[in-house]
Every structure is written in structure tokens, then in C-alpha cells.
Tab-separated table of C-alpha atoms in Angstrom:
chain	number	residue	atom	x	y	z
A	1	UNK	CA	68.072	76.250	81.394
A	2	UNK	CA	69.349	73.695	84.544
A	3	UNK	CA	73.069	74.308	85.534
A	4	UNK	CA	73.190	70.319	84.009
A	5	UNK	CA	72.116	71.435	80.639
A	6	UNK	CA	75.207	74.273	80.567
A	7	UNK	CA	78.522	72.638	79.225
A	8	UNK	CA	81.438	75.403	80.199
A	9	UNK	CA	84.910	75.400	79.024
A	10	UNK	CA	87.156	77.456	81.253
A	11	UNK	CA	90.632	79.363	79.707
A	12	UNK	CA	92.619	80.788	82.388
A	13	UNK	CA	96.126	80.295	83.537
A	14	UNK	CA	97.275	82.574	86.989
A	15	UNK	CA	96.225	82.104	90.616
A	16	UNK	CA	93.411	84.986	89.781
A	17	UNK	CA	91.836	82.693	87.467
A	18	UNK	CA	91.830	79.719	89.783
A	19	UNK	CA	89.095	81.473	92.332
A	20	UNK	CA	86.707	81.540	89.712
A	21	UNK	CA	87.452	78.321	88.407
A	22	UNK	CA	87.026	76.891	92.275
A	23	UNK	CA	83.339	78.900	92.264
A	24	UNK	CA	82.602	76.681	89.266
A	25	UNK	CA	83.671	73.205	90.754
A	26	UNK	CA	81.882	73.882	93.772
A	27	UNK	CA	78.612	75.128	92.427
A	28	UNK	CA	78.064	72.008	90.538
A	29	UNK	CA	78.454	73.925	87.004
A	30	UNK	CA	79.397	71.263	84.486
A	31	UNK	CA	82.994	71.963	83.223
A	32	UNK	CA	84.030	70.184	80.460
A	33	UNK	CA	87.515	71.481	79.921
A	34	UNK	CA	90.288	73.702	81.040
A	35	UNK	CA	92.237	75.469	78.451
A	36	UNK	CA	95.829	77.045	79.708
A	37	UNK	CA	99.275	77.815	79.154
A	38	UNK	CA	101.589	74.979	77.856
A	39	UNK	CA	103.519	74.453	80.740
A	40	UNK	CA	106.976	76.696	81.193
A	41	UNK	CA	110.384	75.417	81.829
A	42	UNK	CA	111.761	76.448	85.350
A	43	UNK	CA	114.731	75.541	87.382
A	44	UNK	CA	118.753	77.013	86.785
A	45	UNK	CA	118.956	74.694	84.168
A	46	UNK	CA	115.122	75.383	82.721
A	47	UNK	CA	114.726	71.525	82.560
A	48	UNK	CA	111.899	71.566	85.030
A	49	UNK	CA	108.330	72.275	83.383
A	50	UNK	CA	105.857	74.039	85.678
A	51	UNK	CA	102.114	73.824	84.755
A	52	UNK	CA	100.054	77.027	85.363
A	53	UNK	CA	97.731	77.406	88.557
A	54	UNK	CA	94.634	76.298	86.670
A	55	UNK	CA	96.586	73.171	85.382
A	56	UNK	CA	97.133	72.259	88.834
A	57	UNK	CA	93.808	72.837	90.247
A	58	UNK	CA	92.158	71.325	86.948
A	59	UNK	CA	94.072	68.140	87.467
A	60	UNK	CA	93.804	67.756	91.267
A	61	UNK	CA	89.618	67.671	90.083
A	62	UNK	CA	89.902	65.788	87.273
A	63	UNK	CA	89.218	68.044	84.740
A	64	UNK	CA	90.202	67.486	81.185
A	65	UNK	CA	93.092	69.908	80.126
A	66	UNK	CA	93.781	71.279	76.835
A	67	UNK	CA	97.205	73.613	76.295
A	68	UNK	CA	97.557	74.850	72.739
A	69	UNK	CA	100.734	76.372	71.791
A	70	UNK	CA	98.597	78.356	68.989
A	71	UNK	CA	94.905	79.088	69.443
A	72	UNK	CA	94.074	78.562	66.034
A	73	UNK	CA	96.030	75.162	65.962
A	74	UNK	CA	93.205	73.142	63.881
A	75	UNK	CA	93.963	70.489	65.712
A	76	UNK	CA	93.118	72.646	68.920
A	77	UNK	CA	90.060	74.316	67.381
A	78	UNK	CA	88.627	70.426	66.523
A	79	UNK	CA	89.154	69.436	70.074
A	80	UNK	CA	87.132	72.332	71.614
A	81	UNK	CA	84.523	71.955	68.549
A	82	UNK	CA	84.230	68.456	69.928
A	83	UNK	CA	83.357	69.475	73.401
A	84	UNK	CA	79.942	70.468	72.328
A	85	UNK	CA	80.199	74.015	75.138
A	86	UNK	CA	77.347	75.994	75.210
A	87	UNK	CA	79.480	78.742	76.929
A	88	UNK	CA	83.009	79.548	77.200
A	89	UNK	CA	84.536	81.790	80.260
A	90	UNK	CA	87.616	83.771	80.359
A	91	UNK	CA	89.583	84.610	83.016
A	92	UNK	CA	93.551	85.987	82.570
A	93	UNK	CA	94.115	84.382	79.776
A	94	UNK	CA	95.421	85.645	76.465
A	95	UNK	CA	93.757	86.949	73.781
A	96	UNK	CA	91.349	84.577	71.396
A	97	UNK	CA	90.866	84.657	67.711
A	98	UNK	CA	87.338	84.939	66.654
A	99	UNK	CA	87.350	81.199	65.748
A	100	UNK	CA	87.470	80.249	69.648
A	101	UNK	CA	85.388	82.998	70.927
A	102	UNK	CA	82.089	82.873	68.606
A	103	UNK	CA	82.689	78.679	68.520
A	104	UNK	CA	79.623	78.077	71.597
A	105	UNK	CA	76.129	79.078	71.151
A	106	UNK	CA	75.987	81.318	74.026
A	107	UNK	CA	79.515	82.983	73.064
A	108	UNK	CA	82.161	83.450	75.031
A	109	UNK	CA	82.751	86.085	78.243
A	110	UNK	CA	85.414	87.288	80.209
A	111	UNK	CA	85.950	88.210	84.066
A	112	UNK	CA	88.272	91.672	83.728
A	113	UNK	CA	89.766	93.148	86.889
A	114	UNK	CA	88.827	96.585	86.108
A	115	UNK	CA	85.356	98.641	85.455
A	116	UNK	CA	85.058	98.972	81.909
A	117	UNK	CA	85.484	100.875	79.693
A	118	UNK	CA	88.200	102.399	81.754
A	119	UNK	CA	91.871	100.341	82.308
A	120	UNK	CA	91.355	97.843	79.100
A	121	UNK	CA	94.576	95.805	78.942
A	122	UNK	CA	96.769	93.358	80.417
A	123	UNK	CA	97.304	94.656	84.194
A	124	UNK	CA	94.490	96.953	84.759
A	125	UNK	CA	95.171	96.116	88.810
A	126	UNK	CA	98.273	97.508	88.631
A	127	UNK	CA	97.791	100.657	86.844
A	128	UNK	CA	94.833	101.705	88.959
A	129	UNK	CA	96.738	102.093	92.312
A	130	UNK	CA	99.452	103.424	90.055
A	131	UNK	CA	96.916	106.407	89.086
A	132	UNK	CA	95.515	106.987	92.241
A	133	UNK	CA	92.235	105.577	91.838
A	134	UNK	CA	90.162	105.527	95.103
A	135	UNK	CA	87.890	102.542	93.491
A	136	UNK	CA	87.836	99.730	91.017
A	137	UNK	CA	86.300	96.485	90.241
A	138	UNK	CA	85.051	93.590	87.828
A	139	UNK	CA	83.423	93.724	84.710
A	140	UNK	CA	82.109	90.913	82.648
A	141	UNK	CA	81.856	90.862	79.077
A	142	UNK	CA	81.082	89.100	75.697
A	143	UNK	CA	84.211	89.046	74.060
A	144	UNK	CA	84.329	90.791	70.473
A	145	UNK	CA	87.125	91.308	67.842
A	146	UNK	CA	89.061	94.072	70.017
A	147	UNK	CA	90.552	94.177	73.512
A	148	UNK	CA	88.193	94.397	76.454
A	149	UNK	CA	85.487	96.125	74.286
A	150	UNK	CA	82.579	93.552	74.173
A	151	UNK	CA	79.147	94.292	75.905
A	152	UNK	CA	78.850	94.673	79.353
A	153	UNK	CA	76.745	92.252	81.357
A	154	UNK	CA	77.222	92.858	85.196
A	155	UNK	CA	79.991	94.806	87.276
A	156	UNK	CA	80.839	94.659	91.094
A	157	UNK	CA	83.058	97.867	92.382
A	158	UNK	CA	85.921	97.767	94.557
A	159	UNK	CA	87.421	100.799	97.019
A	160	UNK	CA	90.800	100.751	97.023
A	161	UNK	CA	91.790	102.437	100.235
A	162	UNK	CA	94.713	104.659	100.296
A	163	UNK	CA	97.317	102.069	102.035
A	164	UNK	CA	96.360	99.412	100.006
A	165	UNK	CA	99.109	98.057	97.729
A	166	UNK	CA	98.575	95.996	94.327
A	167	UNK	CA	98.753	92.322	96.085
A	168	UNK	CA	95.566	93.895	98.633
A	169	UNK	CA	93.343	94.917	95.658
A	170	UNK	CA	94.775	91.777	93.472
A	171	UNK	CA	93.203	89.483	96.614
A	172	UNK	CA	89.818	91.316	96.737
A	173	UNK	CA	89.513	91.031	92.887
A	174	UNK	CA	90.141	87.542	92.706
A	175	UNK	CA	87.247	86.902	95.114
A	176	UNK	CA	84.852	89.359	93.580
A	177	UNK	CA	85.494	88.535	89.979
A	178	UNK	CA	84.303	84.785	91.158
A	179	UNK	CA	81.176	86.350	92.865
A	180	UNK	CA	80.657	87.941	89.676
A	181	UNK	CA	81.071	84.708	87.640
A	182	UNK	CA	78.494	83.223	89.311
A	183	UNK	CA	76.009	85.718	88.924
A	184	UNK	CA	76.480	86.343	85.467
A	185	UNK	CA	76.062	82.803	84.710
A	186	UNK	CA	72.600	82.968	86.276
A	187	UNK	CA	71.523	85.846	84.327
A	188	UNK	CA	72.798	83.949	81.182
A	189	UNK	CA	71.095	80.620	82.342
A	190	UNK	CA	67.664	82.439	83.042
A	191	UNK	CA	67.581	84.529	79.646
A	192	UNK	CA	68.179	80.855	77.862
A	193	UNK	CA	71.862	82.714	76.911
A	194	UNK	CA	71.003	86.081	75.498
A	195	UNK	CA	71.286	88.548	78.957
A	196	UNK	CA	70.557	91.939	78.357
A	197	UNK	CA	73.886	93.666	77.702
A	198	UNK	CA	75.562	97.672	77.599
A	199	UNK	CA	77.477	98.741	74.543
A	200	UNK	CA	80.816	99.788	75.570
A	201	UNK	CA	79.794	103.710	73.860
A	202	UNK	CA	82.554	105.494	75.574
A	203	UNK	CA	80.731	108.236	76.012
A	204	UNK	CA	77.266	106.919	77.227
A	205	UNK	CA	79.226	105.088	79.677
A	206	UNK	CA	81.295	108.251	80.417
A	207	UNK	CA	78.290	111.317	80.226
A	208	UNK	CA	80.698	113.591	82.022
A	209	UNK	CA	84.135	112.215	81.012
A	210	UNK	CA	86.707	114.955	80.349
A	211	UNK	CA	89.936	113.152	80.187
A	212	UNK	CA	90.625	110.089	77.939
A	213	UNK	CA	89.960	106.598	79.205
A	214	UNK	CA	92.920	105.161	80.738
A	215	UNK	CA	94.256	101.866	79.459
A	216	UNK	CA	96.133	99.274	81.656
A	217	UNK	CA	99.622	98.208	78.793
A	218	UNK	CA	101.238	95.413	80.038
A	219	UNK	CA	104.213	96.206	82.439
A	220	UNK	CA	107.801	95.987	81.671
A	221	UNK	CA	110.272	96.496	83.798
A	222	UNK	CA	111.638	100.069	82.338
A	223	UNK	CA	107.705	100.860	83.289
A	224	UNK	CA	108.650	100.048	86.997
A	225	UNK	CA	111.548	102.737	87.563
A	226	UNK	CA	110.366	105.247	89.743
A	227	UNK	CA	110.541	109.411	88.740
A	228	UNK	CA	111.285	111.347	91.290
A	229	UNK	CA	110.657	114.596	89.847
A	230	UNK	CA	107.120	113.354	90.031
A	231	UNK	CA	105.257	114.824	93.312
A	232	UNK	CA	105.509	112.266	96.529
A	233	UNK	CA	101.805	111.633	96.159
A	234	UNK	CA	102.454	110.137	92.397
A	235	UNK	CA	105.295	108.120	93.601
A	236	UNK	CA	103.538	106.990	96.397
A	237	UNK	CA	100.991	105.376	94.465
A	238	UNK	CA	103.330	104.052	92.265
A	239	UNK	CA	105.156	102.349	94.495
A	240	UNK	CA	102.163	100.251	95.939
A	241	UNK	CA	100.963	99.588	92.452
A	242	UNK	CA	103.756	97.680	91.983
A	243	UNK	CA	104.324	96.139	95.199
A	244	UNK	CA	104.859	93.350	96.193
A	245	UNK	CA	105.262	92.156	92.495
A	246	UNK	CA	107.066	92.937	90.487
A	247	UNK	CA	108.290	96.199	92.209
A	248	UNK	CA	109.343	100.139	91.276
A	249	UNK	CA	112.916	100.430	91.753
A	250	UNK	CA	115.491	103.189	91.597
A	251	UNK	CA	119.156	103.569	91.024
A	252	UNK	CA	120.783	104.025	94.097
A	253	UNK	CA	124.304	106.609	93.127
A	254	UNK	CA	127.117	106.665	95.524
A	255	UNK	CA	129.290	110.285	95.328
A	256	UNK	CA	132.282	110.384	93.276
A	257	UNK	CA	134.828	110.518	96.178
A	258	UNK	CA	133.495	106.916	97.331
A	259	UNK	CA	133.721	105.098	94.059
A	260	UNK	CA	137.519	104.213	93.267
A	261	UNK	CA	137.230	100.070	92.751
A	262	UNK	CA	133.147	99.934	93.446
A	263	UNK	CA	130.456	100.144	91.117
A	264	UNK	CA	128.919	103.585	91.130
A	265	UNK	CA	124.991	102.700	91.082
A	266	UNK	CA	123.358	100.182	92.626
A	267	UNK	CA	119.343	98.941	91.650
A	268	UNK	CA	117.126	99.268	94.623
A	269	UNK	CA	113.810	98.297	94.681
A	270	UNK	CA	111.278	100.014	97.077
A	271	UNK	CA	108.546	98.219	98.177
A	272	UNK	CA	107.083	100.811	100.526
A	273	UNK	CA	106.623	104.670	101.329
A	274	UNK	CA	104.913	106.860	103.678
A	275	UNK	CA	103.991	110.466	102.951
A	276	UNK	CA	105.524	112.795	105.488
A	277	UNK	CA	104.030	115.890	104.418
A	278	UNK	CA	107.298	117.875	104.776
A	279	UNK	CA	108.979	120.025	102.091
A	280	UNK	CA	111.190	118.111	99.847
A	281	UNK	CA	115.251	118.986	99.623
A	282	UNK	CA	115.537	118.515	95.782
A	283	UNK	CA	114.094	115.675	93.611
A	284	UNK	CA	115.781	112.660	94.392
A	285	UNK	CA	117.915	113.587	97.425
A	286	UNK	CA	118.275	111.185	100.402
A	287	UNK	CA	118.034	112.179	103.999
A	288	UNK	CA	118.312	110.324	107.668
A	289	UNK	CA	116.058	111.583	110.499
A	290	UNK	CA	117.322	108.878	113.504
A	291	UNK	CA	116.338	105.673	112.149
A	292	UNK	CA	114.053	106.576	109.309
A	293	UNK	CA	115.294	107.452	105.294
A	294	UNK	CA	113.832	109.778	103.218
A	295	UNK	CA	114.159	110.824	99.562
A	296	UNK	CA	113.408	114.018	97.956
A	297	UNK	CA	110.032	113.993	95.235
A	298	UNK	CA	109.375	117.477	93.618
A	299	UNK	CA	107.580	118.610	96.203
A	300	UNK	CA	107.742	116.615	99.202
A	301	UNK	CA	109.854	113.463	101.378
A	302	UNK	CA	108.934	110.726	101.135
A	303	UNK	CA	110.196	108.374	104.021
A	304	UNK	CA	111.046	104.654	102.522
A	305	UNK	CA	110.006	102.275	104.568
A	306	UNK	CA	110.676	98.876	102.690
A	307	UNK	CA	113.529	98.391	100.178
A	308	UNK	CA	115.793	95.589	98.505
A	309	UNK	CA	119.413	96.049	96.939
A	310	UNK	CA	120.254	94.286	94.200
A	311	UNK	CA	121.460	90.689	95.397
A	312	UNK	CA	120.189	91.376	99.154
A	313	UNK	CA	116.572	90.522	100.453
A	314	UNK	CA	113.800	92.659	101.346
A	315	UNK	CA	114.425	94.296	104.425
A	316	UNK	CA	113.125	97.626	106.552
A	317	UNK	CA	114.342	100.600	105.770
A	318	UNK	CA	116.107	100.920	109.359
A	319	UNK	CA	117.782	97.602	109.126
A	320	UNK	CA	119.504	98.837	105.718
A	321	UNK	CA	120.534	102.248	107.711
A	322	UNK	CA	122.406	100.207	110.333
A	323	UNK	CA	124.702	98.769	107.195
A	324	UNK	CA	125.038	101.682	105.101
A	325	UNK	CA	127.530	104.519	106.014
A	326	UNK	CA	127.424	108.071	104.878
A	327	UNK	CA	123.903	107.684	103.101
A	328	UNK	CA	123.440	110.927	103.322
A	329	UNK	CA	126.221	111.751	100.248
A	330	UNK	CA	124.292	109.191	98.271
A	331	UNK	CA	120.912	109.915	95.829
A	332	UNK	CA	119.041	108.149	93.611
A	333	UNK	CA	118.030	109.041	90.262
């Protein structure tokens, strides 16, 4: 099979999709749709409607758009049955009923940010800098009844070095996951649509596994509130698996004797840490060494580098020390 002979239709919606939609356009691949989001109201007054990322790039190349409320709209399903794909490729999107996904001859695959099996879910980024992980990656997939547990076709891994926050790993995803794209599309073309494949078989994939798999839930934000009876190392990481977007925060408390006519706690999001290696002072209590803040894990300080109050903007840790009296009788919590 010629790239010509290989109609695509492309669901995505976010900025991560849009890389591999780009490595589609400008390999000549013949896409013959978009499906995304319906656009979402923005604005104070929610009476502006912003498209999604793909919708933007899909019109600036004059690619047809569909944007279903319901994927099993029959209306929707006829549309897509009418554009004849061969193939359909997934990337961030939500999830499809069989219907959609066993519609095209050669099925339907998906571009996860994650090595599967581990960190199935909706923000498998995320949740491996939250854990620690010193490497990740992309996995593609035929997409099956259940959640990110289709056969494997290829995978590309992905170190995650220890600095590296959620937006670094997010970046070098995006760009793999397109790399990817491409070559499982060759591998698809040249075995006329039947690759070989590897059963997700948890345990084949995972001889010497002895912990569950970890999955990757969707985050809320009661996920992103930072423990600090955790040790520093655990909220280190989870602070730059949540930074830049859409941050761990803390509750900032101000002592008793300092409260008459304020509010007592204030939300403060952190955005960055540094280990310090130095014995902690209690979980959760702050400290001032000259121009730098620190705050108590179980074991350790950890020195906060970047923060945000509640109404304020982002600012260095020493910038919020020059406007903040008697931190010391503060904590968080």
C-alpha cells in the first residue's frame, strides 16, 4: 500500500495532538477529516467559543472538521461511515464506542504518552514525574473495548531527568509520539494493515513485576494539594508533576495572634522546590535562611523556590520574602 491509497481520519483535540497531526500534513498522508471537541465557551461572560488546537490547525490546512457532541450521534457515525477511512488515529482525545473504533478496515490506533501497560489513563505525563519515574515514553495501540489495553505495535522511551518538570517531559512527548506516528503507519502500510502486534498480558510484559501497574486517573484539583508528611523526595516530584499546569498547592496558615479581621489561610501554589538535604523541623513548618524559604517534609527541607498566592502572580520565592513579615510564625498544612 502507497501513502495515496491510505485515507486517515484524525480525532484529537489539545496542543499534544496537533504535533502529530502536523507529521501527517507534512508527510503527504491523505487526511480526510479531523474529529474534535465542539468548541467551548470562553470569556467573563462565556459568550466567546474557542475551537480546540486541532480545530485551528485543521482549518488553517483546509481540512474537513467534524465535532460531535455524542460519538454515537447517528448522524455523526453516517458522516465518518461516509468518509470511506481505511485507518483512524487517536491522539488525546476521549474515549470511542466500539462503533467508531472497529468502523475502518485497518481499525483504529492511538498515540498514548506513557509505556504501556503501565500509567493507562487520562494524564499518564503527569503521574509519572509525580511517582518518580526516571523514564517514560509512547506507546501505540489498536484500540479495544477497555482503556489503553489494545495490542501494542511500536514504543519509543523517554528519560525523564530528575529536574525535569511535567511541561519538559509534556514537550518531548509531543515530538516523540509524532515520530512514533509515522513509523507505525509504515509498518501498517507495509503489512497491507495487519502489523504484527503484543498482547497487553500484564505479566508477559511485566516478567519481574512485583508491585501493581500504576494507572494515570485524571487529575482534580483535591489531587493537586501537596502532603507534607510525605518525605521531601515525594513532594519534590510532586511538585514538578504538576508544574507549570495545573499546579500542587498548599494552605498557607497564619498564627492565631495575627488573625483578628484577616482570613486565617491563604491557597498557595508552589511551582518549584529544591532538595536541601538537611533535617526537616516538623512536617509542614516554614523556615528563612537569608533570602531563601523552606518548609518542613517528614524527613527533610525542602527550600521553595517558585510560588503564587491566591490572587497574586507567580513570583520567586525571595521576592515573596521581601513582602511577607514574620513568616517564620506561619506553616502550611
Amino acid at each position: 500500500m502507497e501513502k495515496k491509497d491510505l485515507r486517515i481520519v484524525f480525532m484529537g483535540t489539545p496542543e499534544f495532538a496537533v504535533e502529530t497531526l502536523q507529521a501527517l500534513v507534512e508527510n503527504d498522508y491523505n487526511v480526510v477529516a479531523v474529529v474534535t471537541q465542539p468548541d467551548k465557551p470562553v470569556g467573563r461572560h462565556q459568550t466567546e467559543m474557542q475551537p480546540s488546537a486541532v480545530k485551528q490547525y485543521a482549518v488553517q490546512h483546509g481540512l474537513p472538521v467534524l465535532q460531535p457532541e455524542k460519538m454515537k450521534d447517528p448522524v455523526f457515525i453516517e458522516q465518518l461511515r461516509a468518509l470511506r477511512a481505511n485507518l483512524q488515529v487517536v491522539v488525546a482525545f476521549r474515549m470511542l464506542p466500539e462503533v467508531v473504533w472497529a468502523m475502518p478496515a485497518y481499525g483504529t490506533f492511538n498515540v498514548h504518552a506513557a509505556l504501556l501497560p503501565q500509567y493507562r489513563g487520562a494524564a499518564p505525563i503527569n503521574w509519572a514525574v509525580i511517582n518518580g519515574e526516571t523514564e517514560t515514553g509512547v506507546t501505540t495501540f489498536f484500540l479495544d473495548h477497555d482503556i489503553d489495553t489494545g495490542r501494542i505495535i511500536r514504543k519509543k522511551h523517554f528519560p525523564i531527568p530528575d529536574d525535569a518538570d511535567v511541561e519538559y517531559v509534556y514537550d518531548g512527548l509531543m515530538h516523540l509520539g509524532a515520530q512514533l506516528c509515522l513509523e507505525t503507519l509504515e509498518v501498517i502500510m507495509a503489512a497491507d494493515g495487519h502489523p504484527e502486534t503484543t498482547a497487553q498480558d500484564d505479566q508477559k510484559q511485566q516478567p519481574n513485576l512485583t508491585a501493581p501497574l500504576k494507572p494515570a486517573p485524571k487529575i482534580f484539583k483535591e489531587t493537586c494539594e501537596i502532603d507534607w508528611t510525605q518525605s521531601a523526595k515525594q513532594v519534590y516530584d510532586f511538585v514538578r508533576g504538576l508544574s507549570p499546569y495545573p499546579g500542587a498547592w498548599t494552605t498557607l496558615v497564619a498564627p492565631a495572634d495575627m488573625c483578628q479581621g484577616t482570613k486565617r489561610e491563604t491557597v498557595m501554589k508552589v511551582y518549584k522546590t529544591r532538595k536541601t538535604g538537611r533535617k526537616g523541623l516538623g512536617c509542614g513548618t516554614i523556615s528563612v535562611d537569608g533570602k531563601s524559604l523552606f518548609v518542613s517534609a517528614a524527613d527533610e527541607l525542602l527550600e521553595i523556590v517558585e510560588l503564587q498566592l491566591a490572587g497574586k502572580k507567580r513570583m520567586a520565592a525571595r521576592d515573596f520574602l521581601n513582602g511577607m513579615k514574620q513568616i517564620e510564625t506561619y506553616s502550611v498544612k
